[in-house]
XYZ file of C-alpha atoms in Angstrom:
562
model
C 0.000 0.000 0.000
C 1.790 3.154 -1.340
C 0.715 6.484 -2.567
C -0.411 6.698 -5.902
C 1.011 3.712 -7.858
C 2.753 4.602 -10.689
C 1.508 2.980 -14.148
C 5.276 1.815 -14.449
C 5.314 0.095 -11.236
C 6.600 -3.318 -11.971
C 7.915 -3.235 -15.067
C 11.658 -2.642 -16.533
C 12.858 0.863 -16.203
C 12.273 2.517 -19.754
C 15.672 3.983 -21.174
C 14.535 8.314 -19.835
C 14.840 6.503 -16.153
C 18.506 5.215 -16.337
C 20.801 7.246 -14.683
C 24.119 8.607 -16.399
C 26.399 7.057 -14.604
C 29.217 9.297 -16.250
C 27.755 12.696 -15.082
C 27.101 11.117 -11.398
C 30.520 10.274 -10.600
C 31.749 13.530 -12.598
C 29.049 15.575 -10.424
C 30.753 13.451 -7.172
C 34.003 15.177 -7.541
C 33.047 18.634 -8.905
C 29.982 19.784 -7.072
C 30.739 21.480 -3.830
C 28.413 21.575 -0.583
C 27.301 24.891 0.614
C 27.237 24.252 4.362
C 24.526 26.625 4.926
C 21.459 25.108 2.661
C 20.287 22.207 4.847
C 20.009 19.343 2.155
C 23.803 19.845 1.630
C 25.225 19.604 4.927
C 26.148 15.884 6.569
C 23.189 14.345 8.052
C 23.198 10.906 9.674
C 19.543 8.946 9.671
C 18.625 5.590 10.521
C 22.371 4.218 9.209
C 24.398 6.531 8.162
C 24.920 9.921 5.332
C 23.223 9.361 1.930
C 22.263 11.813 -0.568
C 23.053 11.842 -4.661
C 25.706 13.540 -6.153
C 23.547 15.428 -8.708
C 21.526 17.378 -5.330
C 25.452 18.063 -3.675
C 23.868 16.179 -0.883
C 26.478 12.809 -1.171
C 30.025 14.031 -2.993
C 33.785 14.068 -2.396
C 33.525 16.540 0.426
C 31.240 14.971 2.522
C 33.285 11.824 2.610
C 36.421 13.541 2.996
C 34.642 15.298 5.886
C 32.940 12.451 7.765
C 36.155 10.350 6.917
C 38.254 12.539 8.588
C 35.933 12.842 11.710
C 35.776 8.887 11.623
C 39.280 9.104 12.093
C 38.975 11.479 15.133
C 36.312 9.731 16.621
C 38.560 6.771 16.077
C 41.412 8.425 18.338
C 39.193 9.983 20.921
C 37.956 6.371 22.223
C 41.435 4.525 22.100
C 40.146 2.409 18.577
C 43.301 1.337 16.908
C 42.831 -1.877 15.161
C 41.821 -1.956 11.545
C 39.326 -1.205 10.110
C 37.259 -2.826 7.648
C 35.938 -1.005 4.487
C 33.697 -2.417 2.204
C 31.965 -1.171 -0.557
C 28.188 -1.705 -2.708
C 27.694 -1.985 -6.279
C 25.792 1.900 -6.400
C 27.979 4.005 -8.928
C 28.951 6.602 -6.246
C 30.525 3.366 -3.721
C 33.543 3.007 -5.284
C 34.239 6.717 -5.730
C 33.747 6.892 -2.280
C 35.776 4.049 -1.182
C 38.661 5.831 -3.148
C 37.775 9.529 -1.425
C 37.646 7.407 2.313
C 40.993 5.447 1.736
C 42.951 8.320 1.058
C 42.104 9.889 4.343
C 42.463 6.887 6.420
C 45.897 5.794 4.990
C 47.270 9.628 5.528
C 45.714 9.026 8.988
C 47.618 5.938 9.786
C 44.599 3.638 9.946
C 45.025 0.054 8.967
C 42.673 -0.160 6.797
C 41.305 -3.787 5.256
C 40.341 -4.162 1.957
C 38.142 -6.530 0.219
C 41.000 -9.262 -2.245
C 40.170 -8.377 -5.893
C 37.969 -5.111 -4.924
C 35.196 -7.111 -4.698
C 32.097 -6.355 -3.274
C 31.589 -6.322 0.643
C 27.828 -6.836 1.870
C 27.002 -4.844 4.951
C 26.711 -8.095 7.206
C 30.238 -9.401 5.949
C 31.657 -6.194 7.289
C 29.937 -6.532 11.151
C 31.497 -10.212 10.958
C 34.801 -9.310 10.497
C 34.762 -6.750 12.946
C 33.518 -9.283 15.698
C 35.408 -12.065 14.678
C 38.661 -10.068 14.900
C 37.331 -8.465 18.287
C 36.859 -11.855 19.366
C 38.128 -12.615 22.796
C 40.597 -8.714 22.403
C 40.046 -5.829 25.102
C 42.444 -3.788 22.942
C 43.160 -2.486 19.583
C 39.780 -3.171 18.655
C 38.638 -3.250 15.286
C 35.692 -1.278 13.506
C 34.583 -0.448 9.776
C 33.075 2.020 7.466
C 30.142 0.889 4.361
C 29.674 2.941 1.713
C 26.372 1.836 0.760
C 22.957 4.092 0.466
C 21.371 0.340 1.120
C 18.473 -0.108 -0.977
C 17.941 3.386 -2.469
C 18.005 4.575 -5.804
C 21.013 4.457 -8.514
C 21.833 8.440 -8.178
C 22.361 7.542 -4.203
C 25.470 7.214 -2.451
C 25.986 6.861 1.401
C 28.229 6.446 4.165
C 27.923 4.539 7.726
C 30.240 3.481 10.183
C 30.250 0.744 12.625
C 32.015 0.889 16.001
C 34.020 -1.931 17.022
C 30.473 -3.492 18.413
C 29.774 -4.231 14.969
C 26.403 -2.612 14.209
C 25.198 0.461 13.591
C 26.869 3.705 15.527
C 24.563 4.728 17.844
C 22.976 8.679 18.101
C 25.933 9.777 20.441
C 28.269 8.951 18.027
C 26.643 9.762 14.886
C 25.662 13.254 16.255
C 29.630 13.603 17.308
C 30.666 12.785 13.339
C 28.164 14.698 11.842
C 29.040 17.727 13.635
C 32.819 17.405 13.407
C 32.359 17.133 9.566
C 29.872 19.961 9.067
C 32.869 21.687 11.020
C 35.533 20.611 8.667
C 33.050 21.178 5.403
C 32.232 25.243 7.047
C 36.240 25.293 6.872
C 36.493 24.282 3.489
C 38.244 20.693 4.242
C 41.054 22.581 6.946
C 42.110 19.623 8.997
C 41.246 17.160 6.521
C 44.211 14.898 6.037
C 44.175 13.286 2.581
C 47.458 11.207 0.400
C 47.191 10.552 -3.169
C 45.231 7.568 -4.027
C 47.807 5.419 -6.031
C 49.808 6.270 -2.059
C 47.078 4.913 -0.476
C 46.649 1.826 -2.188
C 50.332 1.185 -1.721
C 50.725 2.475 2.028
C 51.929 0.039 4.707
C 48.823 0.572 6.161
C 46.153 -0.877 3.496
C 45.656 -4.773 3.919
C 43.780 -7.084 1.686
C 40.896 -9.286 3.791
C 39.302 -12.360 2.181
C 35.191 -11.776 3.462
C 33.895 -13.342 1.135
C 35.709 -16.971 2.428
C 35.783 -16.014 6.121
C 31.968 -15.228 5.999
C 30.964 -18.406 3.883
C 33.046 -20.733 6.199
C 30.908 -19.278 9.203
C 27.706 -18.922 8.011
C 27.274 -23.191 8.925
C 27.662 -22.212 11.894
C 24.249 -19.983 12.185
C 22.166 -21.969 9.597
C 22.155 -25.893 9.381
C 23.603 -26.060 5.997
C 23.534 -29.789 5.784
C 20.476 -30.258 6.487
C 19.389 -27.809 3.326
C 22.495 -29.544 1.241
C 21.293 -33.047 2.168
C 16.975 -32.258 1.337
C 18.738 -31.142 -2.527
C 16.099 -28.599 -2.026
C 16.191 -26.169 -5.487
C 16.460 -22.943 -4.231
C 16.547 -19.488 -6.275
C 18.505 -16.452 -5.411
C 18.412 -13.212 -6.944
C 20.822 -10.642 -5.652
C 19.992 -7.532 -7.099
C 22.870 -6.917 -8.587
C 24.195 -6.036 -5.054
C 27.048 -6.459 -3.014
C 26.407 -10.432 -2.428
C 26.662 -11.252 -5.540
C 29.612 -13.461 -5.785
C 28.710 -14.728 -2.458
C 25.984 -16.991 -2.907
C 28.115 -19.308 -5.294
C 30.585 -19.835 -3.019
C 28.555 -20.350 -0.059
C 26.663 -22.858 -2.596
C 29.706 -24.378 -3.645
C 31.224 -24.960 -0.048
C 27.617 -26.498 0.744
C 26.920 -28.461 -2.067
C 23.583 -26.453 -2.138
C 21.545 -26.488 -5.423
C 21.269 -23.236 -5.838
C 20.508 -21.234 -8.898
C 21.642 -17.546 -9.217
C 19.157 -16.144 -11.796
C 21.225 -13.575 -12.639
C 25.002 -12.231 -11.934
C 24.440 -8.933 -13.669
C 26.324 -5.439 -11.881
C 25.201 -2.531 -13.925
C 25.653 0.936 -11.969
C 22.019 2.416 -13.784
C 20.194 -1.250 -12.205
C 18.373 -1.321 -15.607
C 17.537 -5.026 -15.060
C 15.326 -3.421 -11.841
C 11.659 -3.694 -12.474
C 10.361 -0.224 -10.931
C 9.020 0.177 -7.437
C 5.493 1.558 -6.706
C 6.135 5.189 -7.548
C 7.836 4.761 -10.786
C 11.471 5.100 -8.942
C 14.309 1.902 -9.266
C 14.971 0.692 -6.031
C 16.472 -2.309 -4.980
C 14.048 -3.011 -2.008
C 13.719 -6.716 -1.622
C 10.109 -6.474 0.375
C 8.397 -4.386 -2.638
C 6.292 -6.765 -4.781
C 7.150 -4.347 -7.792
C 10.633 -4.723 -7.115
C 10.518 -7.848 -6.653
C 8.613 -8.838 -10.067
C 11.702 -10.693 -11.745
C 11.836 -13.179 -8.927
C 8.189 -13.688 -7.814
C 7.598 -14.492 -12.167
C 9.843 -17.199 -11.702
C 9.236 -19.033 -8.139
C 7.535 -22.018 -9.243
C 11.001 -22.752 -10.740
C 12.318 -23.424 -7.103
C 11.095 -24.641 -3.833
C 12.065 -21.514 -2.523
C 13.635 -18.524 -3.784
C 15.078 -15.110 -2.052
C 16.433 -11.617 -2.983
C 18.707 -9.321 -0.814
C 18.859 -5.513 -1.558
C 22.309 -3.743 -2.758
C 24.186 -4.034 0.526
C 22.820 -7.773 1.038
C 21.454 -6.345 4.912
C 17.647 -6.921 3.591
C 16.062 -9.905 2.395
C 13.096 -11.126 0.714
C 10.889 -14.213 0.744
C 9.389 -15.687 -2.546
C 7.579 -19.097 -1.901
C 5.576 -21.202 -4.497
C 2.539 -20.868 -1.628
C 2.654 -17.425 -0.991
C 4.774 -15.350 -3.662
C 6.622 -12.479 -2.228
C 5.690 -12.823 1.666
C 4.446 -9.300 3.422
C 8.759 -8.886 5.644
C 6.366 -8.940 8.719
C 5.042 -12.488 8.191
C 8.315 -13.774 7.434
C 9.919 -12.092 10.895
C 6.669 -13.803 12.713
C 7.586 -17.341 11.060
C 11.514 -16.993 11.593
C 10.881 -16.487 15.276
C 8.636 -19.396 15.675
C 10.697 -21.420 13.878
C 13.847 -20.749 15.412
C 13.207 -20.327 19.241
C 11.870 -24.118 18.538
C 14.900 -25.137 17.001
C 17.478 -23.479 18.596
C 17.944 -25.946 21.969
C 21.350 -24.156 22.834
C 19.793 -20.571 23.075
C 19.267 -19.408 26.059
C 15.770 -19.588 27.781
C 15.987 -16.174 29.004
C 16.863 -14.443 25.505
C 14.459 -11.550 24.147
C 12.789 -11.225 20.642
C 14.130 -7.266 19.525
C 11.414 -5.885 17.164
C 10.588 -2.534 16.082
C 7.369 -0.313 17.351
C 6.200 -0.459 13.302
C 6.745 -4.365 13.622
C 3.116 -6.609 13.046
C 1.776 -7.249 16.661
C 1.972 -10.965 15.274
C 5.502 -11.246 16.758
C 4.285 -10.501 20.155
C 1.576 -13.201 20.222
C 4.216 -15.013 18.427
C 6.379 -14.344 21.181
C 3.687 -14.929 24.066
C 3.251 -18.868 22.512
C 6.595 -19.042 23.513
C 6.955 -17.694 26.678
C 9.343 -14.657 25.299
C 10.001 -11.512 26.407
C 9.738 -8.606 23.327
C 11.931 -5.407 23.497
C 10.481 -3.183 21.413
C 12.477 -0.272 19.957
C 12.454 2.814 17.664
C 13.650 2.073 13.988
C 16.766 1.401 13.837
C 19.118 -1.603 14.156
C 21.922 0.356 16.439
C 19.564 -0.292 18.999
C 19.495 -3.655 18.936
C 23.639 -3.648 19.020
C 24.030 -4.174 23.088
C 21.601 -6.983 23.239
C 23.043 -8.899 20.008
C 26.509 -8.827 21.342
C 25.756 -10.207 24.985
C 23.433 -12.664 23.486
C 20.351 -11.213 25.519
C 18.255 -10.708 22.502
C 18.562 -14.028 20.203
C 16.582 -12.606 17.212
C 16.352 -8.810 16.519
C 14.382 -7.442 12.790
C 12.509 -4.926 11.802
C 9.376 -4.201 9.635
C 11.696 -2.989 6.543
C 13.115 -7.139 5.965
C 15.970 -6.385 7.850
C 16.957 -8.931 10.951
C 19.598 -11.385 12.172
C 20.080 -14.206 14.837
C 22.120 -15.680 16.996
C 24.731 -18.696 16.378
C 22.936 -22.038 16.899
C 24.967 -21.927 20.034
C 23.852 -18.976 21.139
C 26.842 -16.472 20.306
C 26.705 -13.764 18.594
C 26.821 -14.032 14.464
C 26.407 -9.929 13.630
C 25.100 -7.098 15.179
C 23.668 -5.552 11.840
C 21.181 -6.563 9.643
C 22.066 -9.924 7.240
C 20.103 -10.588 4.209
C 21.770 -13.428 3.423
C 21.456 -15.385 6.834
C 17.925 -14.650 7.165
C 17.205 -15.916 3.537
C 19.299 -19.024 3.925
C 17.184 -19.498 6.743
C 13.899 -19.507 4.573
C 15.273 -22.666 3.015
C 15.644 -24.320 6.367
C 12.645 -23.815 7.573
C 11.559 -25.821 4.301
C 13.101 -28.524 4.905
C 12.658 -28.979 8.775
C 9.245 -28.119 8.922
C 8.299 -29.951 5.618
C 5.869 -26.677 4.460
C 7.432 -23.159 2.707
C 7.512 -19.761 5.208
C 3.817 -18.673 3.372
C 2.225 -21.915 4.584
C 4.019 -21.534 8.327
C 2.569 -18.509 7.993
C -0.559 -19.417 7.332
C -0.344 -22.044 9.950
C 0.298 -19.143 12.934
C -3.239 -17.201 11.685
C -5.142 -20.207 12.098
C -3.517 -20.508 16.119
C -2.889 -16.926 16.641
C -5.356 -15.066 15.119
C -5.124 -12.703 12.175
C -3.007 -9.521 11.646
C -3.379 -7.608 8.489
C -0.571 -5.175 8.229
C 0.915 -2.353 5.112
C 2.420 0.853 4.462
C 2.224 4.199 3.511
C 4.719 5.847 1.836
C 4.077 9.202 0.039
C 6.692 12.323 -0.897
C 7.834 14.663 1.799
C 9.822 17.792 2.171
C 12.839 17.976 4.708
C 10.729 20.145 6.927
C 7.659 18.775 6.460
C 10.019 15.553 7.890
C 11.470 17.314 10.373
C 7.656 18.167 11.704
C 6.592 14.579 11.478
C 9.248 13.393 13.713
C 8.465 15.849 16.272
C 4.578 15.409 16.930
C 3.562 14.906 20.526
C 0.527 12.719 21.364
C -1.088 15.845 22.863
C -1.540 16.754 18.769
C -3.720 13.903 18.372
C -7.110 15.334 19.029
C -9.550 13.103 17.957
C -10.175 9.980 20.327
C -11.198 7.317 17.670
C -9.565 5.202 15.147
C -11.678 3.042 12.318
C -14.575 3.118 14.632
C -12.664 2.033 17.923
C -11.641 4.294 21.223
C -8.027 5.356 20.897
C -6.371 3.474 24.161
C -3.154 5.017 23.893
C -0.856 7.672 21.822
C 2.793 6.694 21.464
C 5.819 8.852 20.809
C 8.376 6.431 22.660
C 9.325 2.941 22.405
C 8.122 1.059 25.252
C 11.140 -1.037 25.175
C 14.280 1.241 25.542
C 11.951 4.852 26.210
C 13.397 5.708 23.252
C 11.940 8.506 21.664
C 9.804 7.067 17.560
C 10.815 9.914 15.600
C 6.771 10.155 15.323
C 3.599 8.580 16.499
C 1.665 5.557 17.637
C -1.612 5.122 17.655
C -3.382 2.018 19.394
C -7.102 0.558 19.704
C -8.647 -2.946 20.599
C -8.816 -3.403 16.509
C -5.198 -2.159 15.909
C -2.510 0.646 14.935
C -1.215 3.043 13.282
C 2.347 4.161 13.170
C 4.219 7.635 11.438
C 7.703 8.821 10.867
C 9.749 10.079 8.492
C 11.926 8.044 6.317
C 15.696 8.347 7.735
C 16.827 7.208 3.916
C 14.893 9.504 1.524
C 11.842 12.642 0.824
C 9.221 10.342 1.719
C 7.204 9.528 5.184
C 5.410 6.600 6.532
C 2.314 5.417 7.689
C 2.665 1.879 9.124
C -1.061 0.579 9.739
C -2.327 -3.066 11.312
C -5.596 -4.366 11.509
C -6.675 -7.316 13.942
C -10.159 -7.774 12.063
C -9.571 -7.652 8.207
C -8.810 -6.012 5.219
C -11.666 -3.498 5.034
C -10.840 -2.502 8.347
C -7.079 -1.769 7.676
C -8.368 0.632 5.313
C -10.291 2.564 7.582
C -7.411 2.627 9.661
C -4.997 3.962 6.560
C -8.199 6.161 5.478
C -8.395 7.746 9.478
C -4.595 7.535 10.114
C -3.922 10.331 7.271
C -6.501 12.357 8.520
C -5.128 12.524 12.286
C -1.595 13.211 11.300
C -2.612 15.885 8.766
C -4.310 17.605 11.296
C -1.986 17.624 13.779
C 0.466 18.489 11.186
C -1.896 21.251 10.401
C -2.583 22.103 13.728
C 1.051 22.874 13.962
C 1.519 25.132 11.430
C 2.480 22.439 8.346
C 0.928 21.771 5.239
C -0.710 18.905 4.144
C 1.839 16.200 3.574
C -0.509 13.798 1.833
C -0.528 14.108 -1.711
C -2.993 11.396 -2.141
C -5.108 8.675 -0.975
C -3.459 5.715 0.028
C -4.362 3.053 -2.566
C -4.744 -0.304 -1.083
């Protein structure tokens, strides 16, 4: 459920949509940020900066900048192992990998590479950290993405992840982002910077094999022999994303059969069938995006996508098609806190406060505890690492898991564990993730979940994520009393960067994207379909009006079509 669909949604990008990958990368190194316009400045959201080259929002500066302020940050808390750097298969990564190397080598950071320049998924780069932190209290090792995740072509982005492994957390984003506004006001004084060919050549740079040390692992989170034994045919699609020499070698080491349907890396994504408003976007939960896969799962007993950084995942069964990123969270956790005898019994399910209220009956079957959190997988970090929270996702298809023995795996997202993990649920349970899911409505009762997303301004944004429930005025929703009004995360206190609205019948959540000009509205319904839509129907009227009511102008610019 979008805003207006676009009559492109779903099919192949005509030629007028294809970015020019040649201007891009020439607008990366010529355009210059003007500190003082807002969109230019550096500006950390959910995971890091992103922005496009062609709106000097994402360009040499800015990752000379928050480079140079990684490296300060670095030396301010005593972190002086390597540090891993990885790279995505948007046009502005590798730009940007050049533009961060150059800084850390004149830095003296020890800096490791991926061999051959390949590709580094997101949850590759968290592994290496805590596998080389592993049992050290010193010269602890951390790592820097350059990856705008799942967004469009013209995108680039930065993030960097502490030697915990995840996602920084808002202290130390907030600390970056100023210290790089500061160094982009001074026009780059204090930015230290060597030539590249220096850089690649400094005693400092290190080649790292991830794509070997995470495939030799990853048997050690999923039970790979199980899903090489069943010879279940399984169908990958990675997006043309970071991941995509992975999957053959974690298929080779397994003896899986496992078909990649296509090994394709093309900068404008012009294999990409569109997403809902006419945009390319390699979001592995959109249906539209997703078209190339779902077309072809009755080839396979079970098939998957990740998005461009491999940190996302997607679901395609023969029962089910694509299935909704909240039904497949619900069925992972069933699945695995029954098959999982070395976890702990007193480990937590981490889900976000837009997550389907499926996961807490889920949850409640099992006699688990739920943390529920803001958006945002740094705050799920803490609890990975200590092994208090054994499965942590969000509504977006991003989660991860614990070891089968109960240790830590990563403490950011993983596309690629939690689709492997589709095809073991296969096999053990005998029926594909749609029919599990299926399974836990008939036991646990039905929730009928979507999402809103329509265009919004910066400030318009900026308003969103500061509503109070005091600007909710009205005390019904789709017919039912309002019981309670939300702006923090009953887990953590946490403030949602927006609302939450609750009845007896179900919810309604808003924010502001942290990745692009768009906002959400995240609605559930308990009762059925033709209820959710009230709930999407009422849900934009109560935030326009308290938008209105402070001042703001309508942010919808249409009906939600469901």
């Amino acid at each position: 459920m979008n805003g207006k669909v676009s009559p492109l949604a779903g099919q192949l990008a005509p030629q007028s949509a294809l970015i020019n990958v040649a201007q891009l990368v020439a607008a990366y190194y010529a355009e210059v940020p003007d500190p003082t316009i807002a969109v230019e400045r550096v500006a950390f959201g959910t995971s890091g900066h992103r922005g496009s080259s062609f709106d000097r929002a994402f360009n040499e500066w800015h990752v000379l900048a928050i480079t140079q302020a990684i490296c300060d940050y670095r030396i301010s808390m005593g972190i002086n192992g390597p540090l891993f750097l990885g790279i995505d298969s948007h046009a502005l990564s590798a730009p940007a990998c050049a533009t961060a190397l150059e800084v850390l080598a004149a830095n003296g950071v020890e800096v490791m590479l991926a061999v051959a320049d390949q590709y580094t998924p997101t949850p590759a780069i968290s592994h290496a950290i805590l596998s080389y932190n592993r049992g050290r209290s010193s010269g602890l090792a951390d790592g820097i993405v350059l990856t705008p995740s799942h967004n469009p072509p013209r995108d680039g982005g930065i993030k960097y992840n502490p030697p915990k492994g995840g996602p920084a957390g808002g202290t130390v984003t907030t600390a970056i982002e100023a210290a790089a506004n500061g160094f982009l006001e001074q026009r780059l004084k204090g930015v230290k910077r060597v030539a590249h060919s220096k850089a690649l050549q400094a005693a400092t740079t290190h080649r790292h094999d991830f794509i070997n040390a995470y495939a030799a692992d990853i048997g050690n989170v999923i039970d790979m022999n199980a899903i090489r034994d069943s010879k279940i045919r399984i169908g990958v699609d990675p997006l043309g994303g970071a991941g995509i020499h992975y999957w053959a070698v974690i298929a080779e080491r397994y003896r899986l059969d496992l078909t990649v349907i296509s090994e394709t890396v093309d900068p404008t994504f012009a294999f990409m069938t569109l997403d809902w408003d006419g945009q390319i976007r390699m979001d592995p939960s959109s249906k539209f995006a997703m078209q190339r896969l779902i077309d072809r799962k009755d080839q396979f007993d079970i098939a998957f996508a990740c998005d461009t950084d491999h940190d996302r995942h997607g679901i395609v069964c023969r029962s089910a098609g694509l299935l909704p990123s909240n039904h497949y969270l619900a069925v992972a956790i069933d699945y695995l806190f029954q098959h999982r005898p070395q976890w702990s019994a007193n480990a937590a399910i981490g889900k976000t406060a837009v997550s389907t209220q499926m996961i807490d009956r889920v949850a409640a079957s099992l006699g688990r505890k739920v943390y529920e959190v803001p958006v945002g997988f740094k705050w799920y970090v803490e609890g990975l690492l200590d092994s208090s929270l054994a499965f942590a996702g969000e509504e977006s298809a991003g989660a991860t898991f614990l070891r089968r023995d109960g240790s830590v795996w990563t403490t950011d997202k993983d596309g690629i564990a939690a689709a492997l993990l589709a095809a073991e649920i296969t096999v053990r349970t005998g029926v594909d993730p749609g029919e599990r899911y299926q399974a836990l409505t008939r036991s646990l009762g039905v929730c009928v979940s979507d999402r809103i997303d329509a265009p919004a301004t910066p400030a318009q944004k900026r308003l969103l994520a500061k509503l109070s429930p005091q600007q909710v005025v009205t005390g019904e929703l789709a017919g039912d009393p309002i019981l309670t009004v939300l702006a923090q995360a009953a887990g953590n206190g946490a403030s949602l960067g927006g609302l939450k609205v609750i009845t007896e019948g179900g919810w309604f959540a808003a924010r502001p994207s942290g990745t692009e000009d768009i906002y959400k509205i995240y609605v559930e319904s308990f009762r059925s379909e033709e209820h959710l839509r009230q709930i999407a129907n009422d849900a934009q009227v109560i935030i326009n009006a308290a938008l209105a009511a402070g001042a703001a102008p309508d942010i919808a610019t249409s009906k939600p079509t469901l």
